[in-house]
């Protein structure tokens, strides 16, 4: 009897452990060949699109039908693929999902339309449409389509909001805008260029800055500029004409805009159009040549030959002239305590997007030349570092971004003393390069994206003899798992301080829809006090609508 009972127990345990080790079968996906509508033969796109989608969707939880199975399925199709036909074929092969679509070429425009159907839910869970200017744009379209599918099937886990960030109760409609949530005003206002900018005060009992510790009882004012129908990539502030008053300079992908804030109005001073084939990566403003007028440093990459073609603008009192052009430098200005604003530069290699060596640059009367190498670790580039007495011990230390956008604190020898657990920054501006496993569609080779790190600001903001670090933190809905695609949901700016063990958040701004593209500490309204000034892309431009961007000015705590 005891032996029989023992045998039953052992058998039960074996069954339980065996059952727990059995993983659920992966979902099956059928990718039907896309229909190509074009005057010339572009049939090569069919295989290229199918291969790209297969590699981007395949994972442990999801199995994509092999090429042989797909060819067998597509052999049952004649003519355009409708939803009814796609579902019918998928059912025959017992798949859980089916992807299908078309590419249409009309003159200089190419359009990609695609759908992803869930056979259990009996509906399309992703409907995709995007336009481009050449067949090479299909690569980015397919990347975006695959990213949307992965997001729909495997939503990223969102962080739990901090108790201090609980949304305030929606106030009743009132003519008094100072009692309304700032972001609701930003989303509702359709402000045109040069309209007065009204101060936005937080709701009673709510601060525009969210301290990491209990609220000290102050409420900071915020201002929003008019909304511009462009994506603001980068911005900076400085006295560009030498009149003692600061201007704000921001850039789109092609053009440079110079504005001045006067009596609550953002007035345009100048707009400088870019050249065909050039893409602006960033902008900085500083008086490096010491003539009392801040120069505008514009980092530019010529897309036709992948060569840097940066330039420097300076005002002569009536117009802005290029005092240096076709420069082979990535430019970045950092503000160092006791040294002021320093111009840094790094060059681009023939194969590598960054050559070794970050240098301080100076004006020699004719051009900007390198004269002091910074001695940064090889993984640090000119866009993602700053230095100062971060630990408040009298030691000059470097704060820098890693390639996956974690923050690192380094001593003078490059030894790491701290690294963040979560990523900060989050830029949408990137450089392209060919990877070892890049896909191909016809003669077009897919390129990887290196996203440029965002600015790091180091300063004793409140004059308490403790150094603060200012960085942005944008939330990517895909958790940055895709190397060629980002979709930002929101962002905020954080103030970090050293607590003898690690960097911790001292305060942060309210979280804003869209993503923060750049930020500076500067006296934008010329009242003798620095403010936090940052640019926000509320909506990225697409076939469905123009981009929307604006500037925010916020008083510091």
XYZ file of C-alpha atoms in Angstrom:
557
model
C 0.000 0.000 0.000
C 2.772 2.416 0.937
C 4.629 1.596 -2.279
C 1.492 2.249 -4.336
C 0.911 5.576 -2.565
C 4.579 6.588 -3.074
C 4.329 5.704 -6.767
C 1.193 7.870 -7.143
C 2.912 10.857 -5.510
C 5.998 10.528 -7.749
C 3.799 10.190 -10.842
C 1.821 13.300 -9.874
C 4.989 15.346 -9.309
C 6.434 14.257 -12.646
C 3.225 15.274 -14.400
C 3.164 18.656 -12.663
C 6.785 19.500 -13.479
C 6.414 18.241 -17.017
C 3.295 20.324 -17.506
C 4.947 23.463 -16.145
C 7.820 23.097 -18.559
C 5.633 23.007 -21.621
C 5.666 26.429 -23.258
C 2.701 27.723 -25.225
C 3.003 27.245 -28.952
C 4.118 30.468 -30.705
C 1.569 32.366 -32.737
C 1.797 31.779 -36.487
C 2.021 34.643 -38.972
C 1.501 34.546 -42.724
C 3.089 37.369 -44.725
C 1.514 37.541 -48.169
C 3.525 39.087 -51.023
C 2.691 42.781 -51.389
C 0.936 43.914 -54.563
C 3.111 46.310 -56.586
C 1.437 49.032 -58.668
C 4.019 50.696 -60.903
C 4.710 51.517 -64.536
C 8.093 49.747 -64.485
C 8.992 46.344 -63.126
C 9.516 46.579 -59.371
C 8.756 42.949 -58.596
C 11.992 42.723 -56.570
C 10.178 44.681 -53.867
C 7.931 41.684 -53.136
C 10.712 39.427 -51.861
C 12.499 42.304 -50.140
C 9.422 43.378 -48.184
C 8.563 39.810 -47.182
C 12.112 39.122 -45.990
C 12.293 42.352 -43.987
C 8.956 41.754 -42.291
C 9.921 38.160 -41.481
C 13.111 39.148 -39.681
C 11.432 41.978 -37.769
C 8.443 39.935 -36.603
C 10.129 36.624 -35.783
C 10.592 36.067 -32.048
C 10.079 33.323 -29.485
C 6.395 34.133 -29.108
C 5.726 34.391 -32.831
C 6.602 32.130 -35.781
C 6.579 33.422 -39.354
C 5.750 30.931 -42.083
C 8.769 29.908 -44.143
C 9.360 31.116 -47.696
C 8.249 27.708 -49.047
C 4.971 27.822 -47.114
C 4.410 31.425 -48.148
C 4.992 30.625 -51.824
C 2.516 27.785 -51.529
C -0.038 30.157 -49.995
C 0.547 32.940 -52.516
C 0.088 30.464 -55.354
C -3.593 30.448 -54.468
C -3.874 34.207 -55.081
C -4.556 35.954 -58.349
C -4.952 39.717 -58.593
C -5.064 42.206 -55.719
C -5.195 40.883 -52.160
C -8.397 41.882 -50.399
C -9.100 41.406 -46.703
C -11.513 38.569 -47.462
C -8.964 36.777 -49.629
C -6.124 37.263 -47.119
C -8.228 35.843 -44.286
C -9.343 32.902 -46.420
C -5.750 31.914 -47.252
C -4.636 32.373 -43.635
C -7.422 30.088 -42.427
C -6.314 27.333 -44.809
C -2.838 27.448 -43.291
C -4.175 27.738 -39.717
C -2.279 30.932 -38.905
C -3.190 33.385 -36.159
C -2.319 36.518 -38.130
C -1.857 37.611 -41.736
C 0.009 40.643 -43.104
C -0.797 41.970 -46.558
C -0.575 45.214 -48.485
C 0.538 47.104 -51.557
C 3.130 49.565 -52.813
C 2.040 52.183 -55.354
C 4.465 54.271 -57.414
C 3.077 57.376 -59.148
C 5.728 59.626 -60.643
C 8.039 60.795 -57.838
C 5.742 59.569 -55.061
C 5.671 56.112 -53.513
C 2.897 54.966 -51.186
C 2.916 51.952 -48.856
C -0.427 50.625 -47.592
C -0.475 47.599 -45.302
C -2.708 45.781 -42.822
C -2.192 43.180 -40.101
C -5.242 40.994 -39.428
C -5.952 39.087 -36.201
C -7.984 35.971 -37.064
C -9.143 35.476 -33.466
C -10.393 39.031 -33.053
C -11.598 38.999 -36.670
C -10.318 42.492 -37.436
C -7.265 44.426 -38.604
C -5.289 45.429 -35.518
C -2.791 47.538 -37.513
C -3.709 49.707 -40.506
C -0.686 51.426 -42.004
C -0.236 54.154 -44.623
C 2.895 56.140 -45.432
C 4.255 58.013 -48.437
C 7.793 58.678 -49.649
C 9.827 60.010 -52.538
C 11.703 56.905 -53.746
C 11.803 53.116 -53.414
C 14.397 53.446 -50.660
C 11.700 54.964 -48.441
C 9.908 51.605 -48.499
C 12.571 50.321 -46.076
C 11.619 52.879 -43.427
C 7.935 52.192 -44.138
C 8.350 48.473 -43.470
C 10.386 49.194 -40.319
C 7.566 51.404 -39.071
C 4.876 48.864 -40.006
C 6.734 46.069 -38.182
C 7.238 48.293 -35.129
C 3.522 49.061 -34.987
C 2.714 45.341 -35.225
C 5.122 44.460 -32.405
C 3.722 47.281 -30.263
C 0.145 46.092 -30.912
C 0.977 42.471 -30.034
C 3.470 43.056 -27.235
C 2.713 46.428 -25.586
C 5.679 47.747 -23.562
C 5.226 47.916 -19.822
C 4.707 51.504 -18.768
C 6.268 52.750 -15.515
C 3.925 53.359 -12.599
C 3.461 57.118 -12.101
C 4.953 58.567 -8.936
C 2.519 59.627 -6.277
C 3.563 63.238 -6.781
C 2.650 63.049 -10.468
C -1.043 62.184 -9.914
C -3.230 64.167 -12.311
C -5.102 67.023 -10.753
C -8.873 67.039 -10.904
C -10.155 68.664 -14.071
C -11.096 72.253 -13.225
C -14.397 73.717 -14.297
C -14.365 75.775 -17.449
C -13.395 79.334 -16.609
C -12.118 82.420 -18.333
C -9.242 82.459 -15.829
C -6.593 80.431 -17.688
C -4.159 80.707 -14.792
C -6.179 78.037 -12.972
C -6.080 75.501 -15.792
C -3.610 72.657 -16.401
C -0.755 74.010 -18.568
C -0.717 71.065 -20.971
C -4.453 71.328 -21.685
C -3.850 74.910 -22.718
C -0.899 73.899 -24.915
C -3.034 71.276 -26.677
C -6.030 73.568 -27.200
C -4.411 76.795 -28.308
C -3.876 77.327 -32.007
C -1.513 80.232 -31.631
C -0.178 81.940 -34.721
C 3.236 83.471 -35.241
C 3.914 86.669 -33.283
C 0.782 86.461 -31.130
C 1.261 87.466 -27.476
C 2.434 84.648 -25.221
C 0.440 84.478 -21.995
C 1.948 83.236 -18.745
C 0.462 79.916 -17.638
C 0.266 79.434 -13.893
C -0.221 75.980 -12.404
C -3.457 74.990 -10.762
C -3.798 75.977 -7.109
C -1.727 73.651 -4.958
C 0.104 72.226 -8.013
C 3.624 73.094 -9.113
C 4.952 73.134 -12.669
C 8.099 71.654 -11.187
C 7.572 68.363 -9.351
C 10.132 68.029 -6.541
C 11.470 64.611 -5.632
C 10.860 65.643 -2.010
C 7.620 67.127 -0.613
C 6.602 70.379 -2.368
C 8.317 73.441 -0.899
C 5.205 75.482 -1.517
C 6.188 77.475 -4.591
C 4.408 77.464 -7.947
C 6.519 78.182 -11.014
C 5.228 80.024 -14.075
C 5.469 78.600 -17.586
C 5.138 80.207 -20.993
C 4.453 78.592 -24.348
C 5.453 80.070 -27.709
C 3.267 80.021 -30.794
C 3.007 76.587 -32.407
C 5.191 76.171 -35.496
C 4.418 73.794 -38.364
C 7.870 72.257 -38.340
C 9.884 69.844 -36.195
C 12.275 71.827 -34.008
C 15.408 69.674 -33.930
C 17.639 71.784 -31.728
C 17.763 75.214 -30.098
C 20.027 77.586 -28.218
C 20.028 81.108 -26.781
C 22.515 83.975 -27.025
C 23.080 87.644 -27.850
C 23.588 87.300 -31.598
C 23.623 91.022 -32.461
C 25.577 92.436 -29.511
C 22.784 94.659 -28.182
C 22.830 93.103 -24.717
C 19.585 91.172 -25.263
C 19.347 87.468 -26.003
C 17.800 85.850 -29.049
C 16.512 82.298 -29.318
C 17.798 80.260 -32.271
C 16.188 77.021 -33.357
C 16.524 74.778 -36.402
C 14.383 72.450 -38.444
C 15.830 69.768 -40.700
C 16.712 72.415 -43.302
C 16.382 75.945 -41.950
C 17.596 78.264 -39.168
C 15.146 80.531 -37.296
C 16.106 83.459 -35.073
C 13.488 84.914 -32.690
C 13.429 87.464 -29.915
C 11.126 87.441 -26.869
C 9.941 91.004 -26.165
C 7.005 92.070 -23.996
C 5.369 88.649 -24.157
C 5.785 88.314 -27.927
C 8.034 85.951 -29.899
C 9.053 88.076 -32.881
C 10.936 86.645 -35.830
C 14.303 88.315 -36.428
C 15.501 86.218 -39.345
C 14.909 82.941 -41.188
C 17.828 81.407 -43.069
C 17.041 78.746 -45.656
C 19.238 75.674 -45.962
C 20.780 74.161 -49.083
C 19.401 71.255 -51.091
C 20.751 67.933 -49.847
C 21.810 69.310 -46.463
C 20.353 68.063 -43.175
C 20.818 70.067 -39.982
C 21.763 67.941 -36.973
C 21.995 70.632 -34.290
C 22.651 74.253 -33.376
C 24.558 76.109 -30.648
C 25.097 79.793 -29.857
C 28.162 81.307 -28.158
C 30.605 84.211 -28.539
C 33.723 82.157 -29.200
C 35.640 84.773 -31.231
C 35.167 87.356 -28.448
C 33.760 90.247 -30.491
C 30.655 90.718 -28.328
C 28.277 89.004 -30.776
C 27.460 85.327 -30.314
C 28.078 83.140 -33.340
C 25.550 80.517 -34.455
C 27.166 77.094 -34.964
C 25.111 74.884 -37.280
C 26.116 71.229 -37.653
C 25.125 70.003 -41.125
C 25.441 66.669 -42.915
C 25.194 66.545 -46.702
C 23.045 63.481 -47.372
C 24.187 63.008 -50.969
C 27.797 62.235 -50.015
C 27.618 61.699 -46.219
C 30.113 64.515 -45.626
C 29.886 67.155 -42.916
C 29.223 70.628 -44.298
C 28.755 72.672 -41.119
C 28.760 76.448 -41.034
C 28.920 79.413 -38.639
C 26.677 82.488 -38.836
C 27.412 85.946 -37.413
C 25.469 89.197 -37.556
C 26.954 92.313 -39.155
C 24.126 94.463 -37.823
C 21.803 94.046 -40.789
C 22.130 90.405 -41.836
C 23.621 87.083 -40.774
C 26.660 86.040 -42.817
C 28.549 82.750 -42.971
C 31.973 83.437 -41.450
C 32.871 79.757 -41.847
C 31.279 77.221 -44.204
C 31.729 73.658 -45.454
C 33.388 72.819 -42.133
C 34.155 69.152 -41.370
C 33.187 69.411 -37.720
C 30.328 68.270 -35.515
C 29.871 71.325 -33.253
C 28.790 71.419 -29.599
C 29.011 74.170 -26.980
C 29.301 73.240 -23.308
C 29.113 75.702 -20.395
C 31.769 74.958 -17.767
C 31.800 76.634 -14.361
C 34.715 79.057 -14.103
C 35.542 78.721 -17.821
C 32.387 79.895 -19.547
C 31.119 78.577 -22.854
C 33.559 76.338 -24.734
C 33.228 75.185 -28.334
C 33.869 71.478 -28.865
C 34.300 69.667 -32.163
C 34.682 66.170 -33.522
C 35.266 64.983 -37.074
C 33.578 62.304 -39.152
C 35.532 59.442 -40.684
C 35.255 57.855 -44.110
C 33.636 54.747 -42.617
C 33.041 55.665 -38.986
C 30.409 58.279 -38.182
C 32.751 59.667 -35.480
C 36.538 59.853 -35.681
C 38.509 59.368 -32.469
C 39.193 62.563 -30.558
C 37.021 65.392 -29.206
C 38.729 68.801 -29.368
C 38.153 72.269 -27.992
C 38.052 74.751 -30.861
C 39.095 78.410 -30.952
C 38.992 81.253 -33.468
C 42.402 82.085 -34.941
C 41.250 85.169 -36.835
C 40.319 83.256 -39.978
C 38.717 79.986 -38.911
C 37.935 77.704 -35.987
C 40.841 75.382 -35.248
C 41.446 72.603 -32.728
C 43.939 73.206 -29.938
C 43.106 70.959 -26.986
C 42.010 67.312 -27.040
C 39.541 66.412 -24.291
C 40.755 62.873 -23.601
C 37.307 61.283 -23.505
C 36.720 57.509 -23.595
C 36.245 56.188 -27.140
C 32.520 55.491 -26.663
C 31.806 59.165 -25.796
C 31.101 61.567 -28.657
C 30.921 65.349 -28.803
C 27.131 65.528 -28.439
C 26.768 63.546 -25.227
C 29.034 64.876 -22.481
C 29.696 67.766 -20.112
C 32.002 68.216 -17.156
C 32.063 69.991 -13.823
C 32.265 69.431 -10.056
C 29.306 67.031 -10.068
C 30.173 65.400 -6.718
C 30.837 68.760 -4.967
C 34.277 67.552 -3.851
C 36.369 69.968 -5.879
C 37.035 67.302 -8.515
C 36.203 67.951 -12.146
C 34.166 64.967 -13.384
C 32.502 64.052 -16.659
C 28.852 63.177 -17.143
C 28.279 61.315 -20.403
C 25.755 59.150 -22.225
C 26.419 55.553 -23.162
C 25.370 54.300 -26.605
C 22.104 52.998 -25.127
C 21.550 56.363 -23.392
C 22.376 55.472 -19.813
C 24.091 58.259 -17.866
C 27.638 57.672 -16.623
C 29.703 59.669 -14.131
C 33.446 59.409 -14.852
C 36.475 60.649 -12.930
C 39.368 62.478 -14.613
C 40.946 59.144 -15.609
C 37.770 57.889 -17.270
C 36.909 55.495 -14.430
C 33.184 55.021 -13.979
C 31.861 56.012 -10.539
C 28.132 55.768 -11.265
C 25.772 54.590 -14.014
C 22.003 55.129 -14.218
C 19.685 52.136 -14.185
C 17.187 53.672 -16.599
C 17.944 55.583 -19.824
C 17.689 59.357 -20.084
C 17.708 61.587 -23.152
C 15.821 60.163 -26.098
C 16.533 61.915 -29.382
C 14.785 61.518 -32.728
C 17.793 62.884 -34.664
C 20.033 60.151 -36.012
C 22.984 59.346 -38.255
C 22.756 56.448 -40.707
C 25.403 53.776 -41.201
C 25.630 50.386 -42.877
C 25.518 47.500 -40.427
C 26.935 44.000 -40.832
C 23.457 42.510 -41.186
C 21.676 45.272 -43.081
C 18.847 44.140 -45.335
C 18.484 44.964 -49.006
C 15.620 45.773 -51.335
C 16.934 45.757 -54.899
C 19.964 48.049 -55.037
C 18.984 49.832 -51.826
C 20.807 48.774 -48.651
C 19.077 49.217 -45.342
C 20.980 51.429 -42.902
C 21.160 51.352 -39.129
C 20.402 54.416 -37.031
C 22.662 55.965 -34.405
C 20.542 58.375 -32.371
C 22.485 61.439 -31.265
C 22.618 61.871 -27.479
C 20.946 64.913 -26.004
C 22.488 67.852 -24.205
C 23.769 67.574 -20.608
C 23.827 70.766 -18.509
C 25.946 71.032 -15.330
C 25.544 74.069 -13.070
C 24.834 75.243 -9.521
C 21.394 76.544 -10.447
C 20.114 77.767 -7.075
C 23.490 79.025 -5.782
C 23.507 76.633 -2.812
C 27.059 75.458 -3.577
C 25.718 72.116 -4.803
C 26.009 71.188 -8.465
C 22.927 70.136 -10.429
C 22.750 68.138 -13.670
C 19.925 68.904 -16.106
C 18.859 66.191 -18.592
C 15.727 65.329 -20.558
C 13.931 62.019 -20.348
C 11.620 61.082 -23.228
C 9.386 58.000 -23.124
C 9.562 55.793 -26.220
C 6.445 53.608 -26.518
C 8.595 50.809 -27.983
C 11.017 50.915 -24.994
C 13.842 51.628 -27.505
C 13.948 47.995 -28.574
C 13.982 48.941 -32.269
C 17.258 50.292 -33.581
C 15.664 52.006 -36.579
C 12.451 53.382 -35.149
C 11.270 55.522 -32.246
C 7.780 56.630 -31.266
C 7.784 59.062 -28.365
C 4.787 59.427 -26.081
C 5.902 62.086 -23.595
C 8.894 63.628 -21.885
C 10.108 65.741 -18.990
C 13.295 67.456 -17.831
C 14.959 66.242 -14.634
C 17.340 67.968 -12.243
C 19.787 65.461 -10.718
C 22.154 65.882 -7.766
C 24.845 63.703 -6.204
C 23.952 62.225 -2.786
C 27.365 60.619 -2.103
C 26.123 57.300 -3.488
C 24.332 58.055 -6.742
C 22.588 60.729 -8.756
C 18.997 61.303 -7.609
C 16.190 63.495 -8.916
C 15.884 66.790 -7.050
C 12.964 67.991 -9.155
C 11.440 67.507 -12.558
C 9.110 69.381 -14.875
C 5.608 68.225 -15.638
C 5.444 65.434 -18.202
C 4.588 66.826 -21.631
C 2.948 65.065 -24.585
C 5.311 64.594 -27.526
C 9.054 64.729 -26.932
C 11.600 67.297 -25.764
C 14.232 67.941 -28.429
C 16.611 70.414 -26.742
C 16.996 72.638 -23.682
C 19.198 75.385 -22.240
C 19.467 77.528 -19.122
C 19.318 81.124 -20.329
C 17.829 84.558 -19.755
C 15.282 84.453 -22.566
C 13.176 87.451 -21.468
C 16.221 89.556 -20.575
C 15.222 90.157 -16.936
C 18.652 89.220 -15.594
C 17.537 85.764 -14.431
C 18.121 82.449 -16.174
C 15.117 80.315 -17.051
C 14.758 76.739 -18.270
C 14.057 76.981 -22.004
C 13.185 73.886 -24.017
C 11.726 72.862 -27.364
C 8.941 70.311 -27.796
C 7.777 68.387 -30.865
C 4.088 67.774 -30.148
C 3.473 65.996 -33.448
C 5.814 64.583 -36.080
C 5.003 65.566 -39.662
C 3.475 62.862 -41.865
C 1.090 62.318 -44.756
C -1.744 62.869 -42.266
C -0.714 66.350 -41.142
C 1.989 68.935 -40.561
C 4.425 68.797 -37.681
C 3.751 70.834 -34.545
C 6.478 72.266 -32.318
C 6.796 74.997 -29.728
C 9.170 76.557 -27.205
C 8.536 76.510 -23.450
C 10.066 78.965 -20.962
C 9.858 77.962 -17.310
C 11.099 79.787 -14.249
C 13.576 77.799 -12.202
C 12.783 76.817 -8.591
